[in-house]
Short mmCIF file of C-alpha atoms in Angstrom, two decimals:
data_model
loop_
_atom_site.label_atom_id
_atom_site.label_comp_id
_atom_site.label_asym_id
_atom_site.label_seq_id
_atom_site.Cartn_x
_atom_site.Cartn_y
_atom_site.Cartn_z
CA UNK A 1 10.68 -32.04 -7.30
CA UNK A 2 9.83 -28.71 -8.94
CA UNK A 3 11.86 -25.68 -9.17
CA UNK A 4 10.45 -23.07 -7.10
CA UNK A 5 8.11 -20.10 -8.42
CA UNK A 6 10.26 -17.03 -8.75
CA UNK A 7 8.55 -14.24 -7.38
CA UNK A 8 10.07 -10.86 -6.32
CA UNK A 9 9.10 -7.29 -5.26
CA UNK A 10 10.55 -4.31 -6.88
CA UNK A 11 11.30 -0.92 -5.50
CA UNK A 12 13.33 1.85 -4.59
CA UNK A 13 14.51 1.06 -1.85
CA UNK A 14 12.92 -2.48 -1.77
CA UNK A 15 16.39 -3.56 0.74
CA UNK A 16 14.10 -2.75 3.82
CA UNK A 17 11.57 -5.02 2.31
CA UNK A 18 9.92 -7.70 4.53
CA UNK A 19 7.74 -9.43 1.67
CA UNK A 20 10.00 -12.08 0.93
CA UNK A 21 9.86 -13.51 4.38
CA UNK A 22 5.90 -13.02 4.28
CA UNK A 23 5.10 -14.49 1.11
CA UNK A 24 7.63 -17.60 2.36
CA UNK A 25 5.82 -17.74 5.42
CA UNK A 26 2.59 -17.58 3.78
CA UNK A 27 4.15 -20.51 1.28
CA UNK A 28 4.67 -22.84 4.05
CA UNK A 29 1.55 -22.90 5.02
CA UNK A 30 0.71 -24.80 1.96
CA UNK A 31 3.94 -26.35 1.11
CA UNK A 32 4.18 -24.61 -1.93
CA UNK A 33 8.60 -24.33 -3.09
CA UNK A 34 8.69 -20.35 -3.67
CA UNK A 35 11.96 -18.36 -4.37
CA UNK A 36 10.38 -14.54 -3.37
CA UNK A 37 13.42 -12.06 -4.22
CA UNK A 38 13.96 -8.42 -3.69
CA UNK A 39 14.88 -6.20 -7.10
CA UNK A 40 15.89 -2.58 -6.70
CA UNK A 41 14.74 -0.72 -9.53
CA UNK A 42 13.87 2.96 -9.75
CA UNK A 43 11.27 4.65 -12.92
CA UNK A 44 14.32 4.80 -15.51
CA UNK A 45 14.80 0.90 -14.86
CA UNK A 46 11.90 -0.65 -13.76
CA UNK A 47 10.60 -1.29 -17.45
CA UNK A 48 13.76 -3.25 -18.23
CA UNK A 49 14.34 -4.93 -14.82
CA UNK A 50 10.75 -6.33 -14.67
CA UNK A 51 11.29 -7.48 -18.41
CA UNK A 52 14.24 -9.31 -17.41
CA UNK A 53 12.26 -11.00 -14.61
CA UNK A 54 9.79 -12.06 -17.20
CA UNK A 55 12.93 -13.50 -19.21
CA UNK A 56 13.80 -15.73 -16.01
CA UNK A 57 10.44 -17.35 -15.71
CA UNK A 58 9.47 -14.87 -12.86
CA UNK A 59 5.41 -15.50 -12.40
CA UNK A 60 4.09 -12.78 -10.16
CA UNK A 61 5.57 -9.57 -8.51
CA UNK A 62 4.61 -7.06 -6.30
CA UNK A 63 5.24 -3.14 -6.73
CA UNK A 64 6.29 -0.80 -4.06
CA UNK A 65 7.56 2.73 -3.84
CA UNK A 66 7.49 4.70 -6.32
CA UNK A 67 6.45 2.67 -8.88
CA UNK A 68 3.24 1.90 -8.50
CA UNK A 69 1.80 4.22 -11.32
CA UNK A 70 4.77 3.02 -13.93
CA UNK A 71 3.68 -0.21 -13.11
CA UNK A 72 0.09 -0.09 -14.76
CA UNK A 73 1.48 1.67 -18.00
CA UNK A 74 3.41 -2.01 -18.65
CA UNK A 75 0.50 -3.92 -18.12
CA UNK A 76 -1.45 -6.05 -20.78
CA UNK A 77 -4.20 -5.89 -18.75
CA UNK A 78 -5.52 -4.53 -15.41
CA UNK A 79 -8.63 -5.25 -13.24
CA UNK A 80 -11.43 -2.53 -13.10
CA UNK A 81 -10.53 -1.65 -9.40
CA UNK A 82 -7.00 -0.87 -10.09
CA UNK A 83 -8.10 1.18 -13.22
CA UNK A 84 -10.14 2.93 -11.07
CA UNK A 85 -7.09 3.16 -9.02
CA UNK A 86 -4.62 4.10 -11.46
CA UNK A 87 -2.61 2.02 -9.71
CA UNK A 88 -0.64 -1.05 -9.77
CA UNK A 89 0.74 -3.16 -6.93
CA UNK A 90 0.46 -6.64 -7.98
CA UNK A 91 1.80 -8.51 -11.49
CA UNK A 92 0.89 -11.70 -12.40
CA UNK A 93 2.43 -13.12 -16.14
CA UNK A 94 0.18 -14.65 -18.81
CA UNK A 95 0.07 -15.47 -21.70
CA UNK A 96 -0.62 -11.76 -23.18
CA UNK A 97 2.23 -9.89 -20.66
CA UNK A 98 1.47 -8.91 -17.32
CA UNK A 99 -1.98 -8.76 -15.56
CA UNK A 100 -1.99 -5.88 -13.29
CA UNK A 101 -3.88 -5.68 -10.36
CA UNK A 102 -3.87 -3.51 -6.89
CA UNK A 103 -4.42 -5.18 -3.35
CA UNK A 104 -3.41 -2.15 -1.50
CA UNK A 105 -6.82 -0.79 -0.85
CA UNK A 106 -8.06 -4.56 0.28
CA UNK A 107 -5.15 -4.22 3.02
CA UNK A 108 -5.77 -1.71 4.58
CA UNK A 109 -9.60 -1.96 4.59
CA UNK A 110 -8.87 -5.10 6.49
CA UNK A 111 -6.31 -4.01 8.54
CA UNK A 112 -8.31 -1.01 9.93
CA UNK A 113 -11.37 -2.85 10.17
CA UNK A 114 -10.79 -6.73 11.24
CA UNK A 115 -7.54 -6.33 13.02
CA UNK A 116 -7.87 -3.05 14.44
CA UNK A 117 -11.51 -2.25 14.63
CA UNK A 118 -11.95 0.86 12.95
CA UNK A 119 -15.10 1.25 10.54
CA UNK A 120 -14.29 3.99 7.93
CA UNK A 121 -18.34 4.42 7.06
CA UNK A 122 -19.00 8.17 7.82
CA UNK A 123 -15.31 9.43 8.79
CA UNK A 124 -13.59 12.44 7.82
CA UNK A 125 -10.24 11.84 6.03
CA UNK A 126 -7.27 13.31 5.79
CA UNK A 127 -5.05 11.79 3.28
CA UNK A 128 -1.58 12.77 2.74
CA UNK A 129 0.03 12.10 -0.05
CA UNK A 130 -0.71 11.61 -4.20
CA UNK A 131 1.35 8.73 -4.75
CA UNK A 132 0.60 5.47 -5.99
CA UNK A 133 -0.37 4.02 -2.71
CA UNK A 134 -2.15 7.00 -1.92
CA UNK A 135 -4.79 6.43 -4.82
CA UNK A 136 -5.36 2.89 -3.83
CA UNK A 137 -6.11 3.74 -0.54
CA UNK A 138 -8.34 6.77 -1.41
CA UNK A 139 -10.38 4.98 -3.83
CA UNK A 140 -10.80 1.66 -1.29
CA UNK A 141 -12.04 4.55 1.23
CA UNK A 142 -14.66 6.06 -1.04
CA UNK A 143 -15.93 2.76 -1.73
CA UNK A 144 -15.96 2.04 2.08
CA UNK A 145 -18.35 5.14 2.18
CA UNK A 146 -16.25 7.66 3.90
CA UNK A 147 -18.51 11.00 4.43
CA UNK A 148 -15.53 12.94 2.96
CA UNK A 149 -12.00 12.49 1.68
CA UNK A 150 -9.63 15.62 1.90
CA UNK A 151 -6.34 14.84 -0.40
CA UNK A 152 -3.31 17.08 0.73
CA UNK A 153 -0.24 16.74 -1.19
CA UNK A 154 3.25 19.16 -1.17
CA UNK A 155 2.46 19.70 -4.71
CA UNK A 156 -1.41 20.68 -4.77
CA UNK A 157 -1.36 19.86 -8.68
CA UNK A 158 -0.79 16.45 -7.96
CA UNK A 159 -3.36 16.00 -5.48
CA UNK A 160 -6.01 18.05 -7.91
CA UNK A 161 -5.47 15.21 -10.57
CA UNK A 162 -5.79 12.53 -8.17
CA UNK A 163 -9.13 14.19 -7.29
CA UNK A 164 -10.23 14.54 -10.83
CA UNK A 165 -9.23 10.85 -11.21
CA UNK A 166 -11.37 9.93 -8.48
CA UNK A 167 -14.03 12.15 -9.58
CA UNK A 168 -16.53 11.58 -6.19
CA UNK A 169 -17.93 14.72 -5.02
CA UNK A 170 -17.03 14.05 -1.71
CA UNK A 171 -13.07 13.63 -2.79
CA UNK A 172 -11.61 17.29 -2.29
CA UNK A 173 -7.63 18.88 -2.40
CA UNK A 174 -5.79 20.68 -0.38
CA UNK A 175 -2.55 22.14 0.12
CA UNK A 176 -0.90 21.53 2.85
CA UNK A 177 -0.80 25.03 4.75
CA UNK A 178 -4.43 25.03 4.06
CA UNK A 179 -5.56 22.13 5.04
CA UNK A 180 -9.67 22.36 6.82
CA UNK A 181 -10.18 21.88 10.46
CA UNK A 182 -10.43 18.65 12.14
CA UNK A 183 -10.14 15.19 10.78
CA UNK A 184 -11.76 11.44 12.28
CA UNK A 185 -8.95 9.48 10.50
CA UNK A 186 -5.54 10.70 8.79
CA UNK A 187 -3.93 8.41 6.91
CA UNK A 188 -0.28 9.23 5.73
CA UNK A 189 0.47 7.72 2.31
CA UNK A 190 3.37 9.95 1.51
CA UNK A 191 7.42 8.73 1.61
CA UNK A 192 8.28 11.77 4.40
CA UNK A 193 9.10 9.25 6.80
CA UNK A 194 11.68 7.37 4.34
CA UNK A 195 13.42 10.40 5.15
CA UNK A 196 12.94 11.13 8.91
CA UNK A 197 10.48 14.04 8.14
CA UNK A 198 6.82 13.88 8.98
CA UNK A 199 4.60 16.29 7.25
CA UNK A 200 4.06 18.60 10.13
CA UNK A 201 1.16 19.93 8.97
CA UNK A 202 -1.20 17.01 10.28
CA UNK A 203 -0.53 17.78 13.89
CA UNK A 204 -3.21 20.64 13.32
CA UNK A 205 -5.66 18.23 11.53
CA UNK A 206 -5.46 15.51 14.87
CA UNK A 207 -6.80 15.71 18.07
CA UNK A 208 -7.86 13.26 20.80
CA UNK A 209 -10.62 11.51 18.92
CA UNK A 210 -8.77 10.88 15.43
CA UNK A 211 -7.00 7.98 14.24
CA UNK A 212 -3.74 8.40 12.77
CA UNK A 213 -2.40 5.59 10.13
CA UNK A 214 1.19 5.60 8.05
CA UNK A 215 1.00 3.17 5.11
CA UNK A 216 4.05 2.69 6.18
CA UNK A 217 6.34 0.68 9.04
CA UNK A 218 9.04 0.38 11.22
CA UNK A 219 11.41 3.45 11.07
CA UNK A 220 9.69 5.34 8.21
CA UNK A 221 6.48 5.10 10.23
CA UNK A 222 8.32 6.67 13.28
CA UNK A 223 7.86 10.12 12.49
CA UNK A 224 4.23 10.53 11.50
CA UNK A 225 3.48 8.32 14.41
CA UNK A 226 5.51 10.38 16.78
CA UNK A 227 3.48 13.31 15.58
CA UNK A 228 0.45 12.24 15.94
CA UNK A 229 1.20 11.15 19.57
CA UNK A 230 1.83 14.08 20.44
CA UNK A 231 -1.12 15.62 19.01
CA UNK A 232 -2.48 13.53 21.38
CA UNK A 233 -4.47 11.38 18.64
CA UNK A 234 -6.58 8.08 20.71
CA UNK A 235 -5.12 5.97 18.03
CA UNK A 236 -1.59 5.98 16.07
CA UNK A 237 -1.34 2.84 13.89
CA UNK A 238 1.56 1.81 11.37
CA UNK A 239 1.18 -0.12 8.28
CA UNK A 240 2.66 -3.34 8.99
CA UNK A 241 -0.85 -4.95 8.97
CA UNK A 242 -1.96 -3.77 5.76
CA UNK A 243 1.44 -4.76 4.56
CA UNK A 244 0.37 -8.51 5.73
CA UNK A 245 -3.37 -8.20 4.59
CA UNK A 246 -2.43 -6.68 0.57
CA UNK A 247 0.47 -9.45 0.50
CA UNK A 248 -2.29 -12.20 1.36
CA UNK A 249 -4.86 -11.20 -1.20
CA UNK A 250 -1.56 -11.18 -3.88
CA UNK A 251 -0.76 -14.90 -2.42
CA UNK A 252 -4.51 -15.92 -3.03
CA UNK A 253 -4.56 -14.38 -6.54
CA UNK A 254 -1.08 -16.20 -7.58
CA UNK A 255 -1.70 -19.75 -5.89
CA UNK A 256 -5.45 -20.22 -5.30
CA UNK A 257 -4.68 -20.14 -1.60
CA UNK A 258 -5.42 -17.24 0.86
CA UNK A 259 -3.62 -17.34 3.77
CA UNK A 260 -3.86 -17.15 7.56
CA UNK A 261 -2.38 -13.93 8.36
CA UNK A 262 -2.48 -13.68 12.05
CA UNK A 263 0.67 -15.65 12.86
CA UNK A 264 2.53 -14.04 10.19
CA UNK A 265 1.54 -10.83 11.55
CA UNK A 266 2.08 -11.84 15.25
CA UNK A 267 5.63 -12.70 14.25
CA UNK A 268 6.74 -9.82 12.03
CA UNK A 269 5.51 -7.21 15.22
CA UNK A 270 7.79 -9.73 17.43
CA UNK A 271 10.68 -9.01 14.85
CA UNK A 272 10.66 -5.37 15.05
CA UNK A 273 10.24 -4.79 18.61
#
């Protein structure tokens, strides 16, 4: 028999982590052997940590917090969407070095539309945030032909270069005490919540007929989705499904196989209620 395929997601924190059981889950659905670990590693680190991966026969990896920039500056190679990106969330090793890639913007495409039923074709957008995340998700929703993408970040600088990056003339920044009107869907990419904190700005860019998201879930989704409750928002969603749906496309682009998400999902909601 085979030695499993070391895998592992790295972050900081990565503890919280629930990819491991996914990407096991997802595993047995094929009966593929997998050994899926978590690596803590912050920006000093990261460089070293994943080259020590590399050293131990470790074939793919996913990128979380706040690392997802870093991570395409140590690629051989990355696909045009997650140049477009500037962002890296998936590493798979070749020959060259690592091939990066970015399934971020896939997940939550799918999650908002297929699972939740939300079309993001003409919406106003709020997103909060700069991050790494954040300019997967903003350049998924341009493509998905949002009417207009507002980027409001605590430093404004940050969310000006992420515009420029973009560069879509319906891609705008703001800071956040300035943030205009009104907003169909607000999508909070930033790590507030890792810290109990949502950005209470957004309350004034909800009302009853928005849709509020967090990229994140579980306890650092609490606060923004608190919020937005009370702004009395028709929809508050977490990120646990695009969590699922950006670990499946990494699955399919490592083994070939894409998975059935729905029972992993169903199962992981179960867990944290």
């Amino acid at each position: 028999m085979s030695a499993p395929v070391l895998h592992a997601v790295f972050g900081q924190p990565v503890a919280h982590s629930l990819s491991p059981y996914i990407h096991a889950a997802f595993a047995a659905q094929f009966g593929l052997a997998i050994d899926y670990r978590r690596i803590e590693a912050g920006p000093d680190d990261f460089a070293a940590a994943l080259a020590a991966f590399a050293t131990a026969a470790g074939r793919g990896a996913n990128v979380t917090l706040p690392l997802k920039e870093l991570a395409a500056s140590l690629c051989a190679e990355v696909t045009p969407r997650a140049r477009r990106a500037g962002s890296v969330n998936t590493l798979t090793r070749t020959s060259g070095g690592w091939a990066g890639d970015t399934t971020d913007g896939i997940g939550l495409l799918q999650d908002l539309g297929a699972r939740h039923g939300v079309s993001p074709v003409g919406l106003r957008v709020l997103m909060i945030g700069a991050g790494g995340a954040a300019r997967a998700a903003a350049r998924a929703l341009l493509d998905a032909d949002v009417a207009a993408l507002v980027i409001a970040n605590r430093t404004p600088a940050r969310a000006q270069r992420l515009v420029e990056a973009l560069a879509d003339p319906r891609a705008s920044a703001s800071a956040p005490d300035a943030v205009p009107g009104r907003f169909d869907l607000v999508v909070n990419a930033s790590a507030a919540g890792h810290q109990g904190q949502p950005p209470a700005f957004a309350a004034a860019a909800m009302d009853s007929g928005s849709v509020a998201y967090d990229l994140s879930y579980g306890a650092a989704a609490a606060p923004f989705l608190a919020l937005a409750t009370s702004a009395g928002v028709r929809t508050a969603l977490d990120g646990l499904g695009m969590l699922v749906e950006q670990a499946a496309a990494s699955f399919a682009l490592w083994h070939g196989h894409p998975p059935d998400t729905a029972p992993v999902y169903a199962g992981l909601r179960a867990r944290l209620a």
